[in-house]
PDB file of C-alpha atoms in Angstrom:
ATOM      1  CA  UNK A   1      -4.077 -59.878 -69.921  1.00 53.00           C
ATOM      2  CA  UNK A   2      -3.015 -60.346 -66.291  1.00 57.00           C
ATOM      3  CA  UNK A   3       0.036 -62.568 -65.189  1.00 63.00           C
ATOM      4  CA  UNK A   4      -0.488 -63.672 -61.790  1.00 65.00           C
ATOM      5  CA  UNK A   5       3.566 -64.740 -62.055  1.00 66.00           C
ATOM      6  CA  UNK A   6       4.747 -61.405 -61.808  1.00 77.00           C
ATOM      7  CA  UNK A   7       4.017 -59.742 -58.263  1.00 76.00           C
ATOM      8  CA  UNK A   8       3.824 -55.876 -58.255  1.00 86.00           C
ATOM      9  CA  UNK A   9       6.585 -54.123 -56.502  1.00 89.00           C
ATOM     10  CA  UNK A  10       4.305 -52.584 -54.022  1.00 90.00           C
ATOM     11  CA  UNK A  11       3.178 -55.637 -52.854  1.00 92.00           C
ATOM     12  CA  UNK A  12       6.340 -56.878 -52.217  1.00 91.00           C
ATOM     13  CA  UNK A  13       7.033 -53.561 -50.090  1.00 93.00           C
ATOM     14  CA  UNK A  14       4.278 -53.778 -48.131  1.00 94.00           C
ATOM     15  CA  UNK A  15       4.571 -57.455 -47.412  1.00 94.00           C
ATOM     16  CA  UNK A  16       8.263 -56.531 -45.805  1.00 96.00           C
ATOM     17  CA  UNK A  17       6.794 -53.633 -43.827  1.00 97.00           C
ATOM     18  CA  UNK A  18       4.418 -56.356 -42.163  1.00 97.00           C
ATOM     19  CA  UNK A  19       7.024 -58.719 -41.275  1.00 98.00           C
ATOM     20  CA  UNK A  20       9.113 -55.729 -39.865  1.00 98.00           C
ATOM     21  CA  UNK A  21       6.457 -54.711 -37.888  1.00 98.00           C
ATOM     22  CA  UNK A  22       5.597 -57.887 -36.735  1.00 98.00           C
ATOM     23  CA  UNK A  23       9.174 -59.282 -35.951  1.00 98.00           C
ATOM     24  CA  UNK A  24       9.466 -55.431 -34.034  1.00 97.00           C
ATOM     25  CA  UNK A  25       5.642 -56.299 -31.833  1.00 97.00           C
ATOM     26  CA  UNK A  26       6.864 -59.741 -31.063  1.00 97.00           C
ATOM     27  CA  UNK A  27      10.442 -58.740 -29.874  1.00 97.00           C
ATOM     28  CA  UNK A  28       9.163 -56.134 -27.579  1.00 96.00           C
ATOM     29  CA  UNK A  29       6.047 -58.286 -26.164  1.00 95.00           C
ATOM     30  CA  UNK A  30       9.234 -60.691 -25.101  1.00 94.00           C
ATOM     31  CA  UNK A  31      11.078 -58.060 -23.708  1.00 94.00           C
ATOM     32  CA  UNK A  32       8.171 -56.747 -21.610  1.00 93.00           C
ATOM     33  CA  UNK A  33       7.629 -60.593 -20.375  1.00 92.00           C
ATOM     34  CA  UNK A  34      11.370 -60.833 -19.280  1.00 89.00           C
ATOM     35  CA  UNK A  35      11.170 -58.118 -17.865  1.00 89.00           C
ATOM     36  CA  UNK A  36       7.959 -58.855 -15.869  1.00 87.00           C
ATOM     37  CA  UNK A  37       9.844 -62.148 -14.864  1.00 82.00           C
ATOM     38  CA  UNK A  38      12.905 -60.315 -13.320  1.00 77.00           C
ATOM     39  CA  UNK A  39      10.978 -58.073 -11.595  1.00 69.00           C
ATOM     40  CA  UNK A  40       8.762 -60.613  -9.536  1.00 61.00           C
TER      41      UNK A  40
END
């Protein structure tokens, strides 16, 4: 039998490489605005 409770360890990896990568993507797409902004 399968208990949905218990979430493999894997998943739980993966899921914090995603938010990594998408806090990372976010934080530079900000940067590059600012910096846009100064420049004009």
């Amino acid at each position: 039998k399968f208990s949905r409770c218990r979430v493999p360890l894997q998943a739980i990896v993966y899921l914090k490489k995603y938010i990594h990568l998408v806090k990372s993507s976010l934080l530079y797409i900000k940067l590059s605005v600012i910096q846009r902004g100064t420049r004009k």
